[in-house]
Tab-separated table of C-alpha atoms in Angstrom:
chain	number	residue	atom	x	y	z
A	1407	MET	CA	0.000	0.000	0.000
A	1408	VAL	CA	1.373	3.385	-1.063
A	1409	VAL	CA	1.228	6.130	1.572
A	1410	LEU	CA	1.794	9.790	0.765
A	1411	GLU	CA	4.797	10.925	2.762
A	1412	LEU	CA	4.634	13.944	5.065
A	1413	ASN	CA	7.501	15.976	6.411
A	1414	GLU	CA	7.819	16.823	10.103
A	1415	VAL	CA	5.856	20.072	9.875
A	1416	GLU	CA	3.076	18.430	7.868
A	1417	GLN	CA	2.852	15.547	10.303
A	1418	SER	CA	2.496	18.098	13.102
A	1419	ARG	CA	-0.409	19.694	11.237
A	1420	LYS	CA	-2.011	16.293	10.781
A	1421	ASP	CA	-1.684	15.700	14.531
A	1422	LYS	CA	-3.523	18.980	15.154
A	1423	ILE	CA	-6.521	17.567	13.298
A	1424	GLY	CA	-6.790	14.809	15.855
A	1425	GLU	CA	-6.474	17.287	18.701
A	1426	LEU	CA	-9.233	19.471	17.265
A	1427	ARG	CA	-11.549	16.509	16.970
A	1428	GLU	CA	-10.847	15.580	20.588
A	1429	GLN	CA	-11.985	19.117	21.464
A	1430	GLY	CA	-15.239	18.570	19.588
A	1431	ILE	CA	-14.194	20.882	16.736
A	1432	ASP	CA	-14.652	19.794	13.127
A	1433	PRO	CA	-11.361	20.713	11.389
A	1434	PHE	CA	-13.113	20.556	8.015
A	1435	GLY	CA	-15.907	22.929	8.893
A	1436	HIS	CA	-19.307	23.733	7.500
A	1437	SER	CA	-20.922	26.303	5.240
A	1438	PHE	CA	-20.042	29.941	5.819
A	1439	GLY	CA	-22.584	32.322	4.328
A	1440	ASP	CA	-23.041	36.105	4.282
A	1441	ALA	CA	-19.360	36.669	3.588
A	1442	LEU	CA	-18.091	39.480	1.374
A	1443	ALA	CA	-15.444	39.004	-1.290
A	1444	ALA	CA	-12.047	40.528	-0.562
A	1445	ALA	CA	-12.224	42.757	-3.632
A	1446	TYR	CA	-15.690	43.977	-2.660
A	1447	ILE	CA	-14.493	44.891	0.825
A	1448	ALA	CA	-11.579	46.860	-0.603
A	1449	GLU	CA	-13.746	48.618	-3.195
A	1450	HIS	CA	-16.569	49.515	-0.758
A	1451	PHE	CA	-14.380	50.013	2.281
A	1452	ASP	CA	-15.665	53.492	3.163
A	1453	GLU	CA	-19.299	52.523	2.632
A	1454	LEU	CA	-18.947	49.530	4.949
A	1455	GLY	CA	-17.591	51.871	7.634
A	1456	GLU	CA	-17.287	50.531	11.151
A	1457	GLY	CA	-19.940	47.839	10.764
A	1458	THR	CA	-19.228	44.138	11.129
A	1459	VAL	CA	-18.108	42.250	8.002
A	1460	ARG	CA	-17.575	38.585	7.313
A	1461	ALA	CA	-14.938	37.182	4.970
A	1462	ARG	CA	-13.663	33.737	4.054
A	1463	GLY	CA	-10.714	32.325	2.174
A	1464	ARG	CA	-7.278	30.786	2.467
A	1465	VAL	CA	-4.577	32.053	4.830
A	1466	MET	CA	-1.639	32.866	2.563
A	1467	ALA	CA	0.708	34.293	5.177
A	1468	VAL	CA	0.967	34.791	8.931
A	1469	ARG	CA	3.186	37.567	10.296
A	1470	GLY	CA	3.819	38.700	13.817
A	1471	HIS	CA	4.233	37.219	17.260
A	1472	GLY	CA	3.336	37.868	20.842
A	1473	LYS	CA	-0.096	39.396	21.327
A	1474	ALA	CA	-0.924	40.305	17.709
A	1475	CYS	CA	-0.653	38.838	14.207
A	1476	PHE	CA	-1.312	39.975	10.653
A	1477	LEU	CA	-2.696	37.438	8.174
A	1478	VAL	CA	-3.210	37.626	4.420
A	1479	LEU	CA	-6.572	36.123	3.437
A	1480	ALA	CA	-7.107	35.208	-0.233
A	1481	ASP	CA	-10.289	34.347	-2.081
A	1482	MET	CA	-11.073	34.186	-5.791
A	1483	SER	CA	-11.499	37.961	-6.033
A	1484	GLY	CA	-8.223	38.976	-4.389
A	1485	ARG	CA	-6.647	39.445	-0.969
A	1486	ILE	CA	-7.444	41.289	2.233
A	1487	GLN	CA	-5.332	41.773	5.363
A	1488	LEU	CA	-6.519	40.456	8.740
A	1489	TYR	CA	-5.409	41.704	12.142
A	1490	VAL	CA	-5.758	39.278	15.047
A	1491	ARG	CA	-5.064	40.655	18.515
A	1492	SER	CA	-5.456	38.944	21.850
A	1493	ASP	CA	-7.580	41.794	23.249
A	1494	ASP	CA	-9.995	41.747	20.255
A	1495	LEU	CA	-10.429	38.035	19.510
A	1496	LYS	CA	-13.597	36.830	21.222
A	1497	GLU	CA	-13.790	33.321	19.729
A	1498	PRO	CA	-11.645	31.281	19.840
A	1499	ALA	CA	-9.069	32.181	22.477
A	1500	TYR	CA	-5.975	33.882	21.059
A	1501	ASP	CA	-3.604	31.168	22.285
A	1502	TRP	CA	-5.789	28.561	20.583
A	1503	PHE	CA	-5.661	30.561	17.353
A	1504	LYS	CA	-1.864	30.801	17.536
A	1505	LYS	CA	-1.556	27.063	17.970
A	1506	TYR	CA	-4.097	25.771	15.473
A	1507	VAL	CA	-4.315	28.247	12.571
A	1508	ASP	CA	-1.541	27.929	9.983
A	1509	SER	CA	-0.720	29.306	6.581
A	1510	GLY	CA	-2.743	27.384	3.993
A	1511	ASP	CA	-5.791	26.867	6.227
A	1512	ILE	CA	-9.192	27.933	4.927
A	1513	ILE	CA	-10.961	30.068	7.511
A	1514	GLY	CA	-13.938	32.336	8.020
A	1515	VAL	CA	-13.696	35.549	10.016
A	1516	GLU	CA	-15.925	38.267	11.393
A	1517	GLY	CA	-14.729	41.688	12.456
A	1518	THR	CA	-14.581	45.425	11.853
A	1519	LEU	CA	-12.632	47.472	9.344
A	1520	PHE	CA	-9.758	49.871	9.904
A	1521	VAL	CA	-6.746	51.259	8.059
A	1522	THR	CA	-3.258	50.580	9.401
A	1523	LYS	CA	-0.585	53.236	9.811
A	1524	THR	CA	0.880	52.097	6.486
A	1525	GLY	CA	-2.472	52.613	4.740
A	1526	GLU	CA	-3.445	48.934	4.464
A	1527	LYS	CA	-7.180	48.192	4.507
A	1528	THR	CA	-7.634	45.591	7.219
A	1529	ILE	CA	-10.213	43.520	9.083
A	1530	ALA	CA	-9.775	43.471	12.861
A	1531	VAL	CA	-10.900	39.919	13.635
A	1532	ALA	CA	-13.324	39.332	16.491
A	1533	ARG	CA	-14.392	35.783	15.629
A	1534	LEU	CA	-12.696	33.066	13.601
A	1535	TRP	CA	-13.714	29.642	12.292
A	1536	VAL	CA	-11.518	26.903	10.811
A	1537	LEU	CA	-13.309	25.708	7.655
A	1538	SER	CA	-10.642	23.368	6.310
A	1539	LYS	CA	-7.373	22.505	8.026
A	1540	ALA	CA	-4.479	22.225	5.563
A	1541	ILE	CA	-1.999	19.429	6.196
A	1542	ARG	CA	0.504	20.277	3.497
A	1543	THR	CA	2.479	23.494	3.638
A	1544	LEU	CA	2.305	25.983	0.807
A	1545	PRO	CA	5.576	26.415	-1.076
A	1546	GLU	CA	7.282	29.754	-0.671
A	1547	LYS	CA	8.046	29.857	-4.379
A	1548	PHE	CA	6.165	27.754	-6.861
A	1549	HIS	CA	7.250	29.022	-10.238
A	1550	GLY	CA	10.266	29.168	-12.481
A	1551	LEU	CA	11.681	26.739	-14.978
A	1552	THR	CA	12.755	24.053	-12.507
A	1553	ASP	CA	9.223	23.805	-11.105
A	1554	VAL	CA	7.260	23.857	-14.370
A	1555	GLU	CA	6.416	20.148	-14.357
A	1556	ILE	CA	5.366	20.267	-10.697
A	1557	ARG	CA	3.121	23.220	-11.507
A	1558	TYR	CA	1.326	21.155	-14.148
A	1559	ARG	CA	1.134	17.997	-12.032
A	1560	GLN	CA	-0.141	19.865	-8.980
A	1561	ARG	CA	-2.192	22.547	-10.697
A	1562	TYR	CA	-4.247	23.049	-7.546
A	1563	VAL	CA	-1.156	24.383	-5.758
A	1564	ASP	CA	-0.177	26.426	-8.795
A	1565	LEU	CA	-3.596	28.108	-8.685
A	1566	ILE	CA	-3.321	28.795	-4.957
A	1567	VAL	CA	0.040	30.514	-4.960
A	1568	ASN	CA	0.208	32.037	-8.446
A	1569	PRO	CA	-2.753	34.414	-8.894
A	1570	GLU	CA	-1.671	35.190	-12.454
A	1571	VAL	CA	-2.242	31.534	-13.378
A	1572	ARG	CA	-5.765	31.589	-12.004
A	1573	ASP	CA	-6.335	34.872	-13.833
A	1574	ALA	CA	-5.284	33.239	-17.120
A	1575	PHE	CA	-7.854	30.491	-16.721
A	1576	GLU	CA	-10.551	32.987	-15.782
A	1577	LYS	CA	-9.754	34.816	-19.038
A	1578	ARG	CA	-9.941	31.550	-20.940
A	1579	SER	CA	-13.402	30.924	-19.531
A	1580	ARG	CA	-14.549	34.380	-20.567
A	1581	MET	CA	-13.137	33.868	-24.090
A	1582	VAL	CA	-15.119	30.659	-24.529
A	1583	SER	CA	-18.240	32.360	-23.193
A	1584	HIS	CA	-17.716	35.220	-25.632
A	1585	ILE	CA	-17.367	32.832	-28.582
A	1586	ARG	CA	-20.588	31.096	-27.522
A	1587	THR	CA	-22.427	34.413	-27.211
A	1588	TYR	CA	-21.020	35.728	-30.494
A	1589	LEU	CA	-22.339	32.710	-32.383
A	1590	THR	CA	-25.724	32.378	-30.704
A	1591	GLU	CA	-26.409	36.080	-31.319
A	1592	ARG	CA	-25.872	35.365	-35.028
A	1593	GLY	CA	-28.352	32.530	-35.160
A	1594	TYR	CA	-26.120	29.511	-34.567
A	1595	LEU	CA	-27.598	26.702	-32.506
A	1596	GLU	CA	-25.313	24.997	-29.999
A	1597	VAL	CA	-25.553	21.203	-30.143
A	1598	GLU	CA	-23.823	18.143	-28.698
A	1599	THR	CA	-22.526	15.169	-30.651
A	1600	PRO	CA	-21.071	11.833	-29.487
A	1601	MET	CA	-17.615	11.596	-27.945
A	1602	LEU	CA	-17.710	7.798	-28.357
A	1603	GLN	CA	-17.982	6.961	-32.031
A	1604	PRO	CA	-18.100	3.641	-33.908
A	1605	ILE	CA	-15.970	5.140	-36.713
A	1606	ALA	CA	-13.152	7.628	-36.154
A	1607	GLY	CA	-13.834	10.324	-38.727
A	1608	GLY	CA	-13.919	14.021	-39.455
A	1609	ALA	CA	-10.153	14.526	-39.446
A	1610	THR	CA	-6.900	12.838	-40.366
A	1611	ALA	CA	-5.499	11.587	-37.064
A	1612	ARG	CA	-4.724	8.464	-35.055
A	1613	PRO	CA	-7.607	7.800	-32.626
A	1614	PHE	CA	-7.810	6.442	-29.105
A	1615	VAL	CA	-9.601	3.100	-28.947
A	1616	THR	CA	-11.761	1.786	-26.125
A	1617	HIS	CA	-14.113	-1.160	-25.696
A	1618	HIS	CA	-17.770	-1.025	-24.747
A	1619	ASN	CA	-18.598	-4.129	-22.716
A	1620	ALA	CA	-22.385	-4.112	-23.093
A	1621	LEU	CA	-22.222	-3.690	-26.879
A	1622	ASP	CA	-19.102	-5.858	-27.089
A	1623	GLN	CA	-17.538	-3.583	-29.673
A	1624	ASP	CA	-14.639	-1.199	-29.962
A	1625	LEU	CA	-15.392	2.510	-29.997
A	1626	PHE	CA	-13.205	5.532	-30.688
A	1627	LEU	CA	-12.838	8.758	-28.768
A	1628	ARG	CA	-13.792	11.382	-31.318
A	1629	ILE	CA	-11.061	13.078	-33.264
A	1630	ALA	CA	-13.571	15.656	-34.556
A	1631	PRO	CA	-17.345	16.223	-34.444
A	1632	GLU	CA	-17.500	17.135	-38.152
A	1633	LEU	CA	-19.409	14.236	-39.670
A	1634	TYR	CA	-22.111	14.345	-37.010
A	1635	LEU	CA	-22.548	18.105	-37.291
A	1636	LYS	CA	-22.943	17.845	-41.066
A	1637	ARG	CA	-25.568	15.131	-40.578
A	1638	LEU	CA	-27.538	17.864	-38.811
A	1639	LEU	CA	-27.362	20.023	-41.940
A	1640	VAL	CA	-28.907	17.113	-43.815
A	1641	GLY	CA	-31.614	16.982	-41.148
A	1642	GLY	CA	-32.589	20.607	-41.678
A	1643	PHE	CA	-30.569	22.598	-39.156
A	1644	GLU	CA	-28.911	25.455	-41.021
A	1645	LYS	CA	-26.439	26.958	-38.507
A	1646	VAL	CA	-24.950	24.715	-35.809
A	1647	PHE	CA	-21.859	24.778	-33.614
A	1648	GLU	CA	-20.255	22.734	-30.869
A	1649	ILE	CA	-17.528	23.654	-28.403
A	1650	ASN	CA	-16.166	20.172	-27.989
A	1651	ARG	CA	-13.503	18.005	-26.433
A	1652	SER	CA	-11.648	15.934	-29.011
A	1653	PHE	CA	-8.867	13.377	-28.675
A	1654	ARG	CA	-5.967	12.462	-30.936
A	1655	ASN	CA	-3.399	9.809	-30.170
A	1656	GLU	CA	-0.421	11.874	-31.238
A	1657	GLY	CA	2.733	13.381	-29.822
A	1658	ILE	CA	2.820	15.933	-27.022
A	1659	ASP	CA	4.692	19.208	-27.388
A	1660	THR	CA	4.212	22.934	-26.813
A	1661	ILE	CA	1.236	23.140	-29.207
A	1662	HIS	CA	-0.182	19.597	-28.998
A	1663	ASN	CA	-2.090	17.888	-26.203
A	1664	PRO	CA	-3.874	14.579	-26.857
A	1665	GLU	CA	-7.077	15.972	-25.301
A	1666	PHE	CA	-8.022	19.412	-26.554
A	1667	THR	CA	-10.909	21.821	-27.075
A	1668	MET	CA	-12.108	23.191	-30.361
A	1669	MET	CA	-15.110	24.983	-31.730
A	1670	GLU	CA	-16.659	23.628	-34.918
A	1671	LEU	CA	-19.529	25.240	-36.795
A	1672	TYR	CA	-21.401	24.601	-40.026
A	1673	GLU	CA	-23.595	26.985	-41.961
A	1674	ALA	CA	-25.861	25.886	-44.785
A	1675	TYR	CA	-25.735	27.924	-47.987
A	1676	SER	CA	-22.390	29.465	-47.038
A	1677	ASP	CA	-18.938	28.717	-48.450
A	1678	LEU	CA	-15.224	29.268	-47.879
A	1679	ASP	CA	-15.483	33.043	-48.278
A	1680	GLY	CA	-18.251	33.166	-45.684
A	1681	MET	CA	-16.138	31.149	-43.273
A	1682	MET	CA	-13.125	33.381	-43.886
A	1683	ASN	CA	-15.126	36.511	-43.080
A	1684	LEU	CA	-16.639	34.900	-39.996
A	1685	THR	CA	-13.229	33.744	-38.731
A	1686	GLU	CA	-11.642	37.156	-39.178
A	1687	ASN	CA	-14.547	39.007	-37.554
A	1688	LEU	CA	-14.801	36.596	-34.606
A	1689	ILE	CA	-11.075	36.655	-33.831
A	1690	LEU	CA	-10.749	40.435	-34.185
A	1691	ASP	CA	-13.748	40.904	-31.917
A	1692	LEU	CA	-12.212	38.534	-29.371
A	1693	VAL	CA	-8.814	40.268	-29.560
A	1694	ASP	CA	-10.516	43.597	-28.873
A	1695	LYS	CA	-12.432	42.190	-25.896
A	1696	VAL	CA	-9.389	40.464	-24.372
A	1697	THR	CA	-6.535	42.879	-25.085
A	1698	GLY	CA	-8.143	46.138	-26.139
A	1699	MET	CA	-5.427	46.592	-28.759
A	1700	PRO	CA	-4.603	45.115	-32.173
A	1701	GLN	CA	-1.298	43.600	-31.075
A	1702	VAL	CA	-0.331	40.684	-28.850
A	1703	HIS	CA	3.124	39.802	-27.538
A	1704	MET	CA	4.001	36.103	-27.608
A	1705	GLY	CA	7.498	35.676	-26.265
A	1706	GLU	CA	9.686	37.897	-28.412
A	1707	ARG	CA	7.128	37.914	-31.207
A	1708	LEU	CA	4.678	40.765	-31.797
A	1709	ILE	CA	1.515	39.488	-33.472
A	1710	ASN	CA	-0.430	42.137	-35.393
A	1711	PHE	CA	-4.181	41.644	-35.708
A	1712	THR	CA	-5.180	44.120	-38.372
A	1713	ARG	CA	-7.846	43.789	-41.027
A	1714	PRO	CA	-7.596	42.167	-43.505
A	1715	PHE	CA	-5.511	39.134	-42.538
A	1716	ALA	CA	-2.845	38.209	-45.090
A	1717	ARG	CA	-3.788	35.590	-47.699
A	1718	THR	CA	-1.729	33.219	-49.825
A	1719	THR	CA	-2.309	29.999	-51.700
A	1720	PHE	CA	-0.836	26.740	-50.456
A	1721	ASP	CA	1.340	26.441	-53.569
A	1722	GLU	CA	2.638	30.028	-53.273
A	1723	ALA	CA	3.570	29.412	-49.629
A	1724	MET	CA	5.373	26.169	-50.504
A	1725	GLN	CA	7.389	27.835	-53.244
A	1726	LYS	CA	8.237	30.869	-51.092
A	1727	TYR	CA	9.360	29.060	-47.938
A	1728	ALA	CA	10.269	25.548	-49.088
A	1729	GLY	CA	11.445	26.358	-52.612
A	1730	VAL	CA	9.339	23.606	-54.137
A	1731	GLY	CA	5.883	23.588	-55.711
A	1732	LEU	CA	3.022	21.158	-55.190
A	1733	GLU	CA	3.249	19.643	-58.637
A	1734	GLU	CA	7.034	19.172	-58.352
A	1735	LEU	CA	6.537	16.984	-55.269
A	1736	ARG	CA	4.561	14.499	-57.373
A	1737	ASP	CA	7.957	13.424	-58.722
A	1738	ASP	CA	8.957	10.702	-56.255
A	1739	GLY	CA	12.688	11.144	-56.807
A	1740	LEU	CA	12.585	14.910	-56.317
A	1741	ALA	CA	10.311	14.518	-53.300
A	1742	ARG	CA	12.759	12.136	-51.631
A	1743	ARG	CA	15.665	14.480	-52.314
A	1744	LYS	CA	13.773	17.400	-50.799
A	1745	ILE	CA	12.803	15.397	-47.716
A	1746	ALA	CA	16.479	14.501	-47.210
A	1747	GLU	CA	17.594	18.075	-47.892
A	1748	PHE	CA	15.153	19.437	-45.294
A	1749	GLY	CA	16.214	16.841	-42.732
A	1750	ILE	CA	12.650	15.585	-42.330
A	1751	HIS	CA	12.156	12.168	-40.774
A	1752	MET	CA	9.203	10.433	-42.426
A	1753	ASP	CA	7.462	8.167	-39.933
A	1754	LYS	CA	4.548	7.671	-42.360
A	1755	SER	CA	4.365	6.040	-45.770
A	1756	PHE	CA	6.169	7.984	-48.507
A	1757	GLU	CA	3.057	9.078	-50.360
A	1758	TYR	CA	2.308	12.429	-51.945
A	1759	ALA	CA	-0.182	13.512	-49.253
A	1760	ASN	CA	2.215	12.680	-46.431
A	1761	VAL	CA	5.177	14.355	-48.150
A	1762	VAL	CA	3.183	17.544	-48.743
A	1763	ASN	CA	1.979	17.624	-45.147
A	1764	GLU	CA	5.455	17.088	-43.713
A	1765	VAL	CA	7.146	19.701	-45.909
A	1766	PHE	CA	4.439	22.247	-45.141
A	1767	ASP	CA	4.494	21.570	-41.387
A	1768	LYS	CA	8.271	21.745	-41.058
A	1769	MET	CA	9.312	24.314	-43.666
A	1770	VAL	CA	6.320	26.603	-44.224
A	1771	GLU	CA	4.048	26.812	-41.182
A	1772	PRO	CA	6.640	28.308	-38.754
A	1773	ASN	CA	6.997	31.373	-41.015
A	1774	PHE	CA	3.479	32.686	-40.464
A	1775	ILE	CA	3.764	35.105	-37.534
A	1776	ASP	CA	0.941	37.558	-38.221
A	1777	PRO	CA	-2.467	35.955	-38.945
A	1778	THR	CA	-2.411	34.491	-42.446
A	1779	PHE	CA	-5.035	32.553	-44.412
A	1780	VAL	CA	-3.536	29.787	-46.551
A	1781	HIS	CA	-6.044	28.515	-49.127
A	1782	ASP	CA	-6.407	26.264	-52.200
A	1783	TYR	CA	-5.190	22.979	-50.712
A	1784	PRO	CA	-4.375	19.808	-52.656
A	1785	VAL	CA	-7.297	17.387	-52.727
A	1786	GLU	CA	-5.099	14.533	-51.455
A	1787	ILE	CA	-4.840	16.060	-47.966
A	1788	SER	CA	-8.424	17.341	-47.782
A	1789	PRO	CA	-10.857	14.410	-48.094
A	1790	LEU	CA	-13.912	16.350	-46.828
A	1791	ALA	CA	-13.611	19.607	-48.807
A	1792	LYS	CA	-15.270	20.507	-52.112
A	1793	ARG	CA	-13.095	20.672	-55.231
A	1794	MET	CA	-12.407	23.968	-56.955
A	1795	ALA	CA	-14.316	24.027	-60.235
A	1796	GLU	CA	-11.411	25.538	-62.171
A	1797	GLN	CA	-8.734	23.338	-60.532
A	1798	PRO	CA	-10.160	19.887	-59.641
A	1799	GLN	CA	-6.883	18.880	-57.965
A	1800	ARG	CA	-7.366	21.694	-55.463
A	1801	VAL	CA	-10.107	22.096	-52.865
A	1802	GLN	CA	-11.889	25.039	-51.296
A	1803	ARG	CA	-10.114	24.948	-47.971
A	1804	PHE	CA	-8.180	27.372	-45.823
A	1805	GLU	CA	-6.179	27.184	-42.635
A	1806	LEU	CA	-5.440	30.230	-40.507
A	1807	PHE	CA	-1.939	30.447	-39.031
A	1808	ALA	CA	-0.408	32.846	-36.512
A	1809	SER	CA	2.755	32.715	-34.424
A	1810	GLY	CA	3.858	29.707	-36.450
A	1811	MET	CA	0.897	27.483	-35.556
A	1812	GLU	CA	-2.478	26.533	-36.997
A	1813	LEU	CA	-5.469	28.263	-35.385
A	1814	ALA	CA	-8.371	27.414	-37.696
A	1815	ASN	CA	-9.358	25.090	-40.515
A	1816	ALA	CA	-12.297	25.630	-42.866
A	1817	PHE	CA	-13.891	24.184	-46.006
A	1818	THR	CA	-16.548	24.696	-48.520
A	1819	GLU	CA	-18.023	21.359	-47.523
A	1820	LEU	CA	-18.114	18.431	-49.902
A	1821	ASN	CA	-21.785	17.515	-50.406
A	1822	ASP	CA	-21.463	15.234	-53.446
A	1823	PRO	CA	-22.033	11.700	-52.038
A	1824	MET	CA	-20.300	9.993	-54.979
A	1825	ASP	CA	-17.173	12.130	-54.694
A	1826	GLN	CA	-17.202	11.662	-50.912
A	1827	GLU	CA	-17.442	7.878	-51.215
A	1828	GLU	CA	-14.528	7.872	-53.645
A	1829	ARG	CA	-12.441	10.029	-51.274
A	1830	PHE	CA	-13.210	7.640	-48.406
A	1831	THR	CA	-12.190	4.720	-50.613
A	1832	GLN	CA	-8.829	6.397	-51.273
A	1833	GLN	CA	-8.381	6.963	-47.544
A	1834	VAL	CA	-9.126	3.299	-46.819
A	1835	ALA	CA	-6.524	2.271	-49.400
A	1836	ALA	CA	-3.937	4.551	-47.777
A	1837	LYS	CA	-4.752	3.021	-44.390
A	1838	ALA	CA	-4.237	-0.460	-45.863
A	1839	ARG	CA	-0.791	0.678	-47.040
A	1840	GLY	CA	0.136	1.543	-43.456
A	1841	ASP	CA	-1.075	5.121	-42.937
A	1842	ASP	CA	-2.954	4.687	-39.654
A	1843	GLU	CA	-4.016	8.350	-39.607
A	1844	SER	CA	-6.106	7.999	-42.767
A	1845	GLN	CA	-9.871	8.072	-42.394
A	1846	SER	CA	-12.159	5.058	-42.534
A	1847	MET	CA	-15.168	4.472	-44.741
A	1848	ASP	CA	-18.304	5.902	-43.143
A	1849	PHE	CA	-21.197	4.440	-45.123
A	1850	ASP	CA	-23.814	6.059	-42.916
A	1851	TYR	CA	-22.366	9.504	-43.594
A	1852	VAL	CA	-22.412	8.787	-47.349
A	1853	ARG	CA	-26.027	7.638	-46.945
A	1854	ALA	CA	-26.813	10.932	-45.233
A	1855	LEU	CA	-25.313	12.874	-48.145
A	1856	GLN	CA	-27.463	10.818	-50.523
A	1857	TYR	CA	-30.510	12.415	-48.906
A	1858	GLY	CA	-29.054	15.787	-49.867
A	1859	MET	CA	-26.915	18.195	-47.850
A	1860	PRO	CA	-27.174	21.877	-48.818
A	1861	PRO	CA	-24.056	23.722	-49.955
A	1862	ALA	CA	-22.298	24.744	-46.765
A	1863	GLY	CA	-19.261	26.246	-45.136
A	1864	GLY	CA	-17.596	24.676	-42.125
A	1865	LEU	CA	-15.056	26.024	-39.651
A	1866	GLY	CA	-12.995	24.640	-36.781
A	1867	ILE	CA	-11.008	26.822	-34.366
A	1868	GLY	CA	-8.546	25.412	-31.826
A	1869	ILE	CA	-9.573	27.003	-28.543
A	1870	ASP	CA	-6.402	26.084	-26.661
A	1871	ARG	CA	-4.098	27.636	-29.252
A	1872	LEU	CA	-6.274	30.707	-29.630
A	1873	VAL	CA	-6.099	31.250	-25.864
A	1874	MET	CA	-2.314	30.743	-25.978
A	1875	LEU	CA	-2.047	33.427	-28.624
A	1876	LEU	CA	-4.263	35.997	-26.913
A	1877	LEU	CA	-2.614	35.471	-23.518
A	1878	GLY	CA	0.870	35.528	-25.012
A	1879	VAL	CA	2.030	32.154	-23.665
A	1880	GLU	CA	4.158	29.707	-25.623
A	1881	SER	CA	3.075	26.346	-24.203
A	1882	ILE	CA	-0.345	24.761	-24.519
A	1883	ARG	CA	0.093	23.377	-20.999
A	1884	GLU	CA	-0.220	26.916	-19.660
A	1885	VAL	CA	-3.827	27.131	-20.895
A	1886	ILE	CA	-5.041	23.597	-20.091
A	1887	LEU	CA	-5.881	23.164	-16.431
A	1888	PHE	CA	-4.778	19.540	-16.254
A	1889	PRO	CA	-2.521	18.701	-19.226
A	1890	GLN	CA	-1.516	15.133	-19.955
A	1891	LEU	CA	1.822	14.138	-18.412
A	1892	LYS	CA	3.696	10.875	-18.202
A	1893	ARG	CA	2.659	9.056	-15.056
A	1894	ARG	CA	5.218	8.880	-12.271
A	1895	GLU	CA	5.086	6.227	-9.562
A	1896	PRO	CA	4.076	5.924	-6.874
A	1897	GLN	CA	2.436	9.207	-5.941
A	1898	ASP	CA	0.918	10.513	-9.180
């Protein structure tokens, strides 16, 4: 049996819990209503005057000795100073308080307000309640490069001692709420689609597999909600969106987490241009709400959000940054020479689609710092997008890039069931040749298209990366509350 180890101080705190219980005191308390937030007390300090106030939160620091102590009390809104003096404290006795209340404890207090000689707004505590006794001690310093992994593994401590981290996640929540409001105000209906799917579809990615015992069949954690959302267009919904959790069994790095959040929407009778306008307007509106200015710092990079976003074709970008065009890479010999020249390790089959993807990812994508729409993609890497009438080997698709990473992906949606079935067939063949990220045949989705899906535009935006960009952080783990990490024994 594994037991979490405690140091001497923490064991002493644990012993205090037993002593409190022997005294008939519950060290893990009860509800504590009618309390005011720390920020509210500070903001309305003069209005509250000399009346009694109640506050609750976590003790972040204890200073002083003898007959008086200052405490820092923190709640979600901010911090307020407490003053505990032996002559003022009615309940409990001051000596009891000194013995049993430690930094990290969650307490409730009642008292009157005053301003110290140094100008600090303070509550003079008359009564105090222990609401949750902390066993573990708070770290004095819980940030910096050497502690990054601990911060992610013990996010709860990170949130306690680093207010700026909690502030970042509050901003993330408001961003998601704003996206939801922005879309619903424009007539989009929020829906929910399955996370467990019998066929992994809607994107090119390796899925997670699980087994359903009652059905006795394997299911896949969704890699995208796309095919279900487009079924709703067939069913008569015209504007739908989902802010969804998706899962891809891929590598982990500063911009990839196997579990991530994205927003996908579909609009009947729209197209790629409609999606491009929507994407630009939504992101610019969000930038204005979050930053109040058209520029965002991300590390040493300055990202400029000005209208209109830059635009380039996929082939133009390849030629500019990789020095090779799309049609040139159809030559197997030249493609292999370029892959070697670029130092790219191919861990997938050496097919045109994979070569194009790898060259673009490694040689082209990192060059897009300011927001840039890349459009006119090769059909081989876009099995769900409609072909361009004038160039059948290209599709009506764009991706939006900024700070060297993909933020959004959009199509004029393929609604021809015969073309879609043929694309699925090609994907199945690629999978049979060893490409385990290729899509599978989804006969039910083809059947749905056979009933008729209206022309439509579709858009997906990576929420995690968008939050990274607007908050100016360079690791996706900074914007995911509990990122995936390799398990460590025995205490993780």
